[in-house]
PDB file of C-alpha atoms in Angstrom:
ATOM      1  CA  MET P 151      -0.045   0.076  -0.018  1.00 96.00           C
ATOM      2  CA  ASN P 152       0.846   3.492  -1.038  1.00 96.00           C
ATOM      3  CA  PRO P 153       1.950   5.674   2.136  1.00 96.00           C
ATOM      4  CA  THR P 154       0.510   8.307   1.049  1.00 96.00           C
ATOM      5  CA  TRP P 155      -3.167   7.271   0.174  1.00 96.00           C
ATOM      6  CA  ARG P 156      -3.168   5.270   3.779  1.00 96.00           C
ATOM      7  CA  ASP P 157      -2.479   8.876   5.350  1.00 96.00           C
ATOM      8  CA  GLU P 158      -5.061  10.515   3.509  1.00 95.00           C
ATOM      9  CA  GLN P 159      -8.500   7.150   4.969  1.00 95.00           C
ATOM     10  CA  HIS P 160     -10.529   6.606   7.668  1.00 95.00           C
ATOM     11  CA  PRO P 161      -8.173   4.923  10.952  1.00 94.00           C
ATOM     12  CA  SER P 162     -11.230   2.800  10.631  1.00 95.00           C
ATOM     13  CA  PHE P 163     -10.936   1.780   6.628  1.00 95.00           C
ATOM     14  CA  ILE P 164      -7.222   1.161   7.526  1.00 95.00           C
ATOM     15  CA  ARG P 165      -7.894  -1.741  10.035  1.00 94.00           C
ATOM     16  CA  PHE P 166     -10.954  -2.673   8.022  1.00 95.00           C
ATOM     17  CA  ILE P 167      -7.994  -3.478   5.250  1.00 95.00           C
ATOM     18  CA  ALA P 168      -5.968  -4.951   7.208  1.00 94.00           C
ATOM     19  CA  SER P 169      -7.965  -7.345   8.701  1.00 93.00           C
ATOM     20  CA  PHE P 170      -9.363  -8.028   5.133  1.00 92.00           C
ATOM     21  CA  LEU P 171      -5.918  -8.850   3.555  1.00 92.00           C
ATOM     22  CA  SER P 172      -5.106 -10.963   7.188  1.00 90.00           C
ATOM     23  CA  ALA P 173      -7.917 -13.090   6.376  1.00 89.00           C
ATOM     24  CA  ASN P 174      -7.066 -13.561   3.501  1.00 85.00           C
ATOM     25  CA  SER P 175      -3.824 -14.654   3.404  1.00 85.00           C
ATOM     26  CA  TYR P 176      -2.202 -11.203   2.396  1.00 88.00           C
ATOM     27  CA  ARG P 177       0.688  -9.414   4.112  1.00 89.00           C
ATOM     28  CA  LEU P 178       0.381  -5.158   4.176  1.00 92.00           C
ATOM     29  CA  ASN P 179       3.229  -3.686   3.541  1.00 93.00           C
ATOM     30  CA  PHE P 180       3.499   0.031   2.886  1.00 95.00           C
ATOM     31  CA  LEU P 181       5.782   1.542   0.816  1.00 94.00           C
ATOM     32  CA  PRO P 182       6.460   4.137  -1.843  1.00 94.00           C
ATOM     33  CA  ILE P 183       4.639   3.111  -5.009  1.00 95.00           C
ATOM     34  CA  SER P 184       3.742   4.745  -7.602  1.00 95.00           C
ATOM     35  CA  PRO P 185       0.206   3.284  -7.632  1.00 96.00           C
ATOM     36  CA  ASP P 186      -2.824   2.787  -4.649  1.00 97.00           C
ATOM     37  CA  PHE P 187      -1.829  -0.776  -4.460  1.00 96.00           C
ATOM     38  CA  ILE P 188      -0.017  -3.634  -5.710  1.00 95.00           C
ATOM     39  CA  PHE P 189      -0.807  -7.401  -5.077  1.00 92.00           C
ATOM     40  CA  ASN P 190       2.498  -9.624  -5.693  1.00 87.00           C
ATOM     41  CA  ASN P 191       0.880 -13.282  -6.120  1.00 78.00           C
ATOM     42  CA  GLY P 192       3.234 -15.866  -7.365  1.00 69.00           C
ATOM     43  CA  GLY P 193       5.326 -13.717  -9.314  1.00 75.00           C
ATOM     44  CA  LEU P 194       2.203 -11.332 -11.088  1.00 82.00           C
ATOM     45  CA  SER P 195       1.376  -8.236 -10.421  1.00 88.00           C
ATOM     46  CA  VAL P 196      -1.000  -6.492 -10.277  1.00 91.00           C
ATOM     47  CA  ALA P 197      -1.352  -2.819  -9.602  1.00 94.00           C
ATOM     48  CA  PHE P 198      -4.799  -0.450  -8.034  1.00 96.00           C
ATOM     49  CA  ILE P 199      -5.451   3.517  -7.792  1.00 96.00           C
ATOM     50  CA  PHE P 200      -8.044   3.621  -5.617  1.00 97.00           C
ATOM     51  CA  GLU P 201     -10.292   6.369  -5.936  1.00 96.00           C
ATOM     52  CA  THR P 202     -13.139   5.779  -2.748  1.00 95.00           C
ATOM     53  CA  THR P 203     -15.116   8.655  -3.671  1.00 94.00           C
ATOM     54  CA  TRP P 204     -15.596  10.008  -7.205  1.00 95.00           C
ATOM     55  CA  ASP P 205     -14.794  14.074  -6.722  1.00 95.00           C
ATOM     56  CA  PRO P 206     -15.303  15.700 -10.844  1.00 94.00           C
ATOM     57  CA  ASP P 207     -12.553  18.633  -9.543  1.00 95.00           C
ATOM     58  CA  LYS P 208      -9.985  15.693  -9.613  1.00 94.00           C
ATOM     59  CA  ALA P 209     -10.718  14.187 -12.653  1.00 94.00           C
ATOM     60  CA  SER P 210      -7.736  15.991 -14.630  1.00 95.00           C
ATOM     61  CA  VAL P 211      -5.240  14.813 -12.330  1.00 95.00           C
ATOM     62  CA  VAL P 212      -7.217  11.140 -11.771  1.00 96.00           C
ATOM     63  CA  PHE P 213      -7.143  10.720 -15.880  1.00 95.00           C
ATOM     64  CA  SER P 214      -3.516  11.845 -15.967  1.00 95.00           C
ATOM     65  CA  ARG P 215      -2.648   9.746 -12.969  1.00 96.00           C
ATOM     66  CA  VAL P 216      -4.161   6.984 -14.582  1.00 95.00           C
ATOM     67  CA  GLU P 217      -2.594   7.524 -18.318  1.00 94.00           C
ATOM     68  CA  ARG P 218       0.709   7.632 -16.642  1.00 94.00           C
ATOM     69  CA  LEU P 219       1.011   4.166 -14.745  1.00 95.00           C
ATOM     70  CA  LYS P 220      -1.111   2.760 -17.382  1.00 92.00           C
ATOM     71  CA  ALA P 221       2.648   2.710 -19.526  1.00 91.00           C
ATOM     72  CA  GLN P 222       4.212   1.439 -15.852  1.00 92.00           C
ATOM     73  CA  PHE P 223       2.070  -1.485 -15.640  1.00 91.00           C
ATOM     74  CA  ARG P 224       0.778  -4.248 -17.555  1.00 87.00           C
ATOM     75  CA  LEU P 225      -1.825  -5.659 -14.724  1.00 89.00           C
ATOM     76  CA  LEU P 226      -3.450  -1.837 -13.999  1.00 93.00           C
ATOM     77  CA  TYR P 227      -6.770  -1.488 -12.867  1.00 94.00           C
ATOM     78  CA  VAL P 228      -8.700   1.113 -11.436  1.00 94.00           C
ATOM     79  CA  VAL P 229     -10.943   1.384  -8.682  1.00 95.00           C
ATOM     80  CA  ILE P 230     -14.269   4.534  -8.429  1.00 94.00           C
ATOM     81  CA  GLY P 231     -16.137   4.763  -5.510  1.00 94.00           C
ATOM     82  CA  VAL P 232     -19.463   6.670  -6.970  1.00 93.00           C
ATOM     83  CA  PRO P 233     -22.055   6.163  -3.666  1.00 92.00           C
ATOM     84  CA  THR P 234     -24.559   8.270  -5.798  1.00 93.00           C
ATOM     85  CA  ARG P 235     -26.127   8.306  -9.134  1.00 90.00           C
ATOM     86  CA  GLU P 236     -24.597  11.877  -9.516  1.00 93.00           C
ATOM     87  CA  GLN P 237     -21.236  11.186  -8.607  1.00 93.00           C
ATOM     88  CA  ASN P 238     -22.332   8.013 -10.879  1.00 89.00           C
ATOM     89  CA  ASP P 239     -23.184  10.225 -13.799  1.00 90.00           C
ATOM     90  CA  SER P 240     -20.339  12.238 -13.433  1.00 91.00           C
ATOM     91  CA  PHE P 241     -17.796   9.989 -13.920  1.00 92.00           C
ATOM     92  CA  ASN P 242     -19.557   8.660 -16.623  1.00 89.00           C
ATOM     93  CA  HIS P 243     -19.635  11.423 -18.962  1.00 90.00           C
ATOM     94  CA  LEU P 244     -16.093  12.347 -17.673  1.00 92.00           C
ATOM     95  CA  TYR P 245     -14.652   9.382 -18.647  1.00 89.00           C
ATOM     96  CA  PHE P 246     -15.888   9.660 -22.460  1.00 87.00           C
ATOM     97  CA  LYS P 247     -14.707  13.647 -22.447  1.00 89.00           C
ATOM     98  CA  TYR P 248     -11.056  12.681 -21.340  1.00 88.00           C
ATOM     99  CA  GLY P 249     -10.945   9.520 -24.252  1.00 86.00           C
ATOM    100  CA  VAL P 250     -10.126   6.218 -22.131  1.00 84.00           C
ATOM    101  CA  GLN P 251      -9.660   3.360 -24.337  1.00 82.00           C
ATOM    102  CA  LEU P 252     -11.765   1.329 -23.559  1.00 78.00           C
ATOM    103  CA  GLY P 253     -10.758  -0.726 -21.479  1.00 79.00           C
ATOM    104  CA  ARG P 254      -7.252   0.168 -20.901  1.00 84.00           C
ATOM    105  CA  PRO P 255      -7.390  -0.089 -18.184  1.00 89.00           C
ATOM    106  CA  THR P 256     -10.125  -1.432 -16.488  1.00 89.00           C
ATOM    107  CA  PHE P 257     -12.282   0.773 -14.028  1.00 92.00           C
ATOM    108  CA  VAL P 258     -14.455  -0.723 -11.422  1.00 91.00           C
ATOM    109  CA  PRO P 259     -16.903   1.740 -10.121  1.00 91.00           C
ATOM    110  CA  VAL P 260     -18.230   0.798  -7.015  1.00 92.00           C
ATOM    111  CA  ARG P 261     -20.533   2.148  -4.316  1.00 90.00           C
ATOM    112  CA  ASP P 262     -18.591   2.901  -1.367  1.00 93.00           C
ATOM    113  CA  PRO P 263     -14.909   1.688  -0.142  1.00 94.00           C
ATOM    114  CA  GLU P 264     -15.327  -1.437   1.598  1.00 94.00           C
ATOM    115  CA  MET P 265     -16.881  -3.097  -1.762  1.00 93.00           C
ATOM    116  CA  GLY P 266     -14.024  -1.487  -3.762  1.00 93.00           C
ATOM    117  CA  PHE P 267     -11.433  -3.064  -1.846  1.00 94.00           C
ATOM    118  CA  GLU P 268     -13.102  -6.527  -1.423  1.00 93.00           C
ATOM    119  CA  LYS P 269     -13.397  -5.815  -5.542  1.00 91.00           C
ATOM    120  CA  ILE P 270      -8.995  -5.068  -5.098  1.00 93.00           C
ATOM    121  CA  VAL P 271      -9.038  -8.458  -3.921  1.00 91.00           C
ATOM    122  CA  LYS P 272     -10.880 -10.427  -5.920  1.00 88.00           C
ATOM    123  CA  ILE P 273      -9.426  -9.494  -8.547  1.00 88.00           C
ATOM    124  CA  ALA P 274      -5.782 -10.012  -8.015  1.00 87.00           C
ATOM    125  CA  HIS P 275      -6.567 -13.222  -6.544  1.00 83.00           C
ATOM    126  CA  ALA P 276      -8.742 -13.869  -9.994  1.00 82.00           C
ATOM    127  CA  ARG P 277      -5.363 -12.976 -11.793  1.00 80.00           C
ATOM    128  CA  GLY P 278      -2.924 -14.967 -10.089  1.00 72.00           C
ATOM    129  CA  VAL P 279      -5.059 -18.043 -10.022  1.00 62.00           C
ATOM    130  CA  CYS P 280      -5.261 -17.549 -13.815  1.00 59.00           C
ATOM    131  CA  LYS P 281      -1.556 -17.176 -14.089  1.00 52.00           C
ATOM    132  CA  ARG P 282      -1.533 -20.708 -12.150  1.00 54.00           C
ATOM    133  CA  GLN P 283      -3.077 -22.031 -14.648  1.00 54.00           C
ATOM    134  CA  ASP P 284      -1.456 -20.592 -17.134  1.00 53.00           C
ATOM    135  CA  ALA P 285       1.969 -22.436 -15.524  1.00 49.00           C
ATOM    136  CA  VAL P 286       0.443 -25.599 -15.271  1.00 51.00           C
ATOM    137  CA  GLY P 287      -0.780 -25.982 -18.913  1.00 55.00           C
ATOM    138  CA  MET P 288       2.553 -25.088 -19.497  1.00 59.00           C
ATOM    139  CA  MET P 289       3.849 -27.617 -17.969  1.00 57.00           C
ATOM    140  CA  ARG P 290       1.339 -30.279 -18.367  1.00 65.00           C
ATOM    141  CA  SER P 291       1.983 -29.444 -22.510  1.00 60.00           C
ATOM    142  CA  GLU P 292       5.809 -29.571 -22.456  1.00 61.00           C
ATOM    143  CA  ARG P 293       5.601 -32.684 -20.462  1.00 61.00           C
ATOM    144  CA  GLU P 294       3.527 -34.800 -23.143  1.00 62.00           C
ATOM    145  CA  ARG P 295       6.096 -33.149 -25.954  1.00 62.00           C
ATOM    146  CA  ALA P 296       8.561 -34.768 -23.895  1.00 56.00           C
ATOM    147  CA  VAL P 297       6.916 -37.862 -23.816  1.00 54.00           C
ATOM    148  CA  GLN P 298       6.616 -38.021 -27.379  1.00 59.00           C
ATOM    149  CA  GLY P 299       9.650 -36.842 -28.340  1.00 59.00           C
ATOM    150  CA  MET P 300      10.832 -40.240 -26.128  1.00 63.00           C
ATOM    151  CA  ASP P 301       8.318 -42.015 -28.110  1.00 69.00           C
ATOM    152  CA  MET P 302      10.029 -41.072 -31.231  1.00 68.00           C
ATOM    153  CA  PHE P 303      13.272 -41.900 -30.051  1.00 69.00           C
ATOM    154  CA  LEU P 304      12.745 -44.342 -29.236  1.00 74.00           C
ATOM    155  CA  ARG P 305      11.175 -45.722 -32.321  1.00 77.00           C
ATOM    156  CA  VAL P 306      14.176 -44.424 -34.080  1.00 74.00           C
ATOM    157  CA  VAL P 307      16.615 -46.406 -32.318  1.00 79.00           C
ATOM    158  CA  THR P 308      15.149 -49.009 -31.527  1.00 81.00           C
ATOM    159  CA  SER P 309      14.804 -49.569 -35.599  1.00 80.00           C
ATOM    160  CA  ILE P 310      17.942 -50.082 -35.104  1.00 84.00           C
ATOM    161  CA  PRO P 311      18.683 -54.170 -36.070  1.00 83.00           C
ATOM    162  CA  GLY P 312      19.455 -55.998 -32.575  1.00 85.00           C
ATOM    163  CA  ILE P 313      19.116 -52.643 -30.235  1.00 87.00           C
ATOM    164  CA  ASP P 314      16.438 -52.983 -27.252  1.00 87.00           C
ATOM    165  CA  ASP P 315      14.439 -50.620 -25.252  1.00 84.00           C
ATOM    166  CA  HIS P 316      16.815 -50.849 -23.046  1.00 84.00           C
ATOM    167  CA  ASP P 317      19.455 -49.609 -24.943  1.00 86.00           C
ATOM    168  CA  ALA P 318      17.784 -47.005 -26.030  1.00 85.00           C
ATOM    169  CA  ASN P 319      17.254 -45.768 -22.824  1.00 82.00           C
ATOM    170  CA  ALA P 320      21.122 -46.346 -21.971  1.00 83.00           C
ATOM    171  CA  LEU P 321      21.547 -44.253 -25.581  1.00 86.00           C
ATOM    172  CA  VAL P 322      19.705 -41.317 -24.440  1.00 79.00           C
ATOM    173  CA  GLN P 323      20.870 -41.008 -20.731  1.00 78.00           C
ATOM    174  CA  SER P 324      24.789 -41.043 -21.851  1.00 81.00           C
ATOM    175  CA  ILE P 325      24.894 -39.386 -25.171  1.00 84.00           C
ATOM    176  CA  GLY P 326      21.612 -37.687 -25.523  1.00 75.00           C
ATOM    177  CA  SER P 327      19.671 -37.207 -28.877  1.00 76.00           C
ATOM    178  CA  ILE P 328      19.464 -38.685 -31.725  1.00 77.00           C
ATOM    179  CA  GLU P 329      21.672 -36.581 -33.657  1.00 79.00           C
ATOM    180  CA  ALA P 330      24.208 -36.859 -31.456  1.00 84.00           C
ATOM    181  CA  ILE P 331      24.216 -40.964 -31.140  1.00 85.00           C
ATOM    182  CA  SER P 332      24.342 -40.737 -35.439  1.00 83.00           C
ATOM    183  CA  LYS P 333      27.670 -39.122 -34.491  1.00 86.00           C
ATOM    184  CA  ALA P 334      28.862 -40.754 -31.788  1.00 87.00           C
ATOM    185  CA  SER P 335      32.201 -43.149 -32.994  1.00 90.00           C
ATOM    186  CA  LYS P 336      32.065 -46.688 -31.752  1.00 90.00           C
ATOM    187  CA  SER P 337      34.568 -46.611 -28.692  1.00 90.00           C
ATOM    188  CA  PHE P 338      32.687 -42.761 -27.437  1.00 90.00           C
ATOM    189  CA  ILE P 339      30.188 -45.758 -27.387  1.00 89.00           C
ATOM    190  CA  LEU P 340      31.990 -48.654 -25.525  1.00 90.00           C
ATOM    191  CA  GLU P 341      33.353 -45.589 -23.342  1.00 86.00           C
ATOM    192  CA  THR P 342      29.837 -44.420 -21.845  1.00 86.00           C
ATOM    193  CA  THR P 343      27.093 -47.199 -22.085  1.00 87.00           C
ATOM    194  CA  ASP P 344      26.830 -51.318 -21.314  1.00 87.00           C
ATOM    195  CA  LEU P 345      26.143 -51.866 -24.716  1.00 90.00           C
ATOM    196  CA  SER P 346      28.559 -54.892 -26.624  1.00 92.00           C
ATOM    197  CA  VAL P 347      30.734 -53.832 -29.235  1.00 92.00           C
ATOM    198  CA  GLU P 348      29.247 -55.603 -31.566  1.00 91.00           C
ATOM    199  CA  LYS P 349      26.047 -53.105 -30.739  1.00 91.00           C
ATOM    200  CA  ALA P 350      27.852 -49.854 -30.876  1.00 90.00           C
ATOM    201  CA  GLU P 351      29.243 -51.329 -34.656  1.00 90.00           C
ATOM    202  CA  ARG P 352      25.140 -51.144 -35.751  1.00 87.00           C
ATOM    203  CA  ILE P 353      24.867 -47.659 -34.673  1.00 88.00           C
ATOM    204  CA  VAL P 354      27.986 -46.370 -36.567  1.00 88.00           C
ATOM    205  CA  ARG P 355      26.768 -48.515 -39.424  1.00 86.00           C
ATOM    206  CA  PHE P 356      23.425 -48.171 -38.825  1.00 84.00           C
ATOM    207  CA  PHE P 357      23.741 -43.652 -39.360  1.00 81.00           C
ATOM    208  CA  ARG P 358      26.912 -44.093 -41.132  1.00 79.00           C
ATOM    209  CA  ASP P 359      26.825 -46.684 -43.760  1.00 72.00           C
ATOM    210  CA  PRO P 360      23.660 -45.768 -46.780  1.00 64.00           C
ATOM    211  CA  LYS P 361      24.128 -49.522 -47.249  1.00 61.00           C
ATOM    212  CA  TYR P 362      23.282 -50.679 -44.202  1.00 58.00           C
ATOM    213  CA  TYR P 363      20.121 -49.097 -43.345  1.00 51.00           C
ATOM    214  CA  LEU P 364      19.167 -48.831 -46.792  1.00 50.00           C
ATOM    215  CA  SER P 365      19.189 -52.622 -47.609  1.00 50.00           C
ATOM    216  CA  PRO P 366      16.644 -55.001 -45.669  1.00 47.00           C
ATOM    217  CA  LYS P 367      16.736 -56.752 -42.332  1.00 46.00           C
ATOM    218  CA  LEU P 368      16.527 -60.054 -41.273  1.00 43.00           C
ATOM    219  CA  ASP P 369      16.451 -61.190 -37.883  1.00 45.00           C
TER     220      ASP P 369
END
């Protein structure tokens, strides 16, 4: 929380914020940040401007600050307190007057400060959940690609006459990729794996002798 913003609020509201954050497993720190709040969820930072009650006389200051901060923060939200219909109408009018680009950033009108802060925590939490789900999805995709790659590796290597799954696993653990195996010498294969001399010779011939790998194999 920005300490300047804190000092402008009623102490009871700050106590409400501290209690609400604690109940939702957040730790509150006061730092000289540019926005009013920054939430960090698993490495994802979400920034907030929080105008607890809309004052049309300060519209130019608010919208200028929004323009400045949206260039600094990819995830920026602006929460505006509009407890009366007149304030809500005033905000809507000035929002379009100042030519704010729709959704950049997202403005969130609320009826009271407590509702506003609850919205802030919900938004920050939701963005953190989305990031974790994206990370889990990426890890799952990477695992699937790794499994598919390993299957392809085994199919290629075990197509060499006399080479079984055990031999293929020994090759991938000791030498690595198919490209590395194709360049490996017989002596290197023997030094780094438990394959026999005959199998090492077959691997070298398979990758380097067209007459060998293009001829029919009869076991």
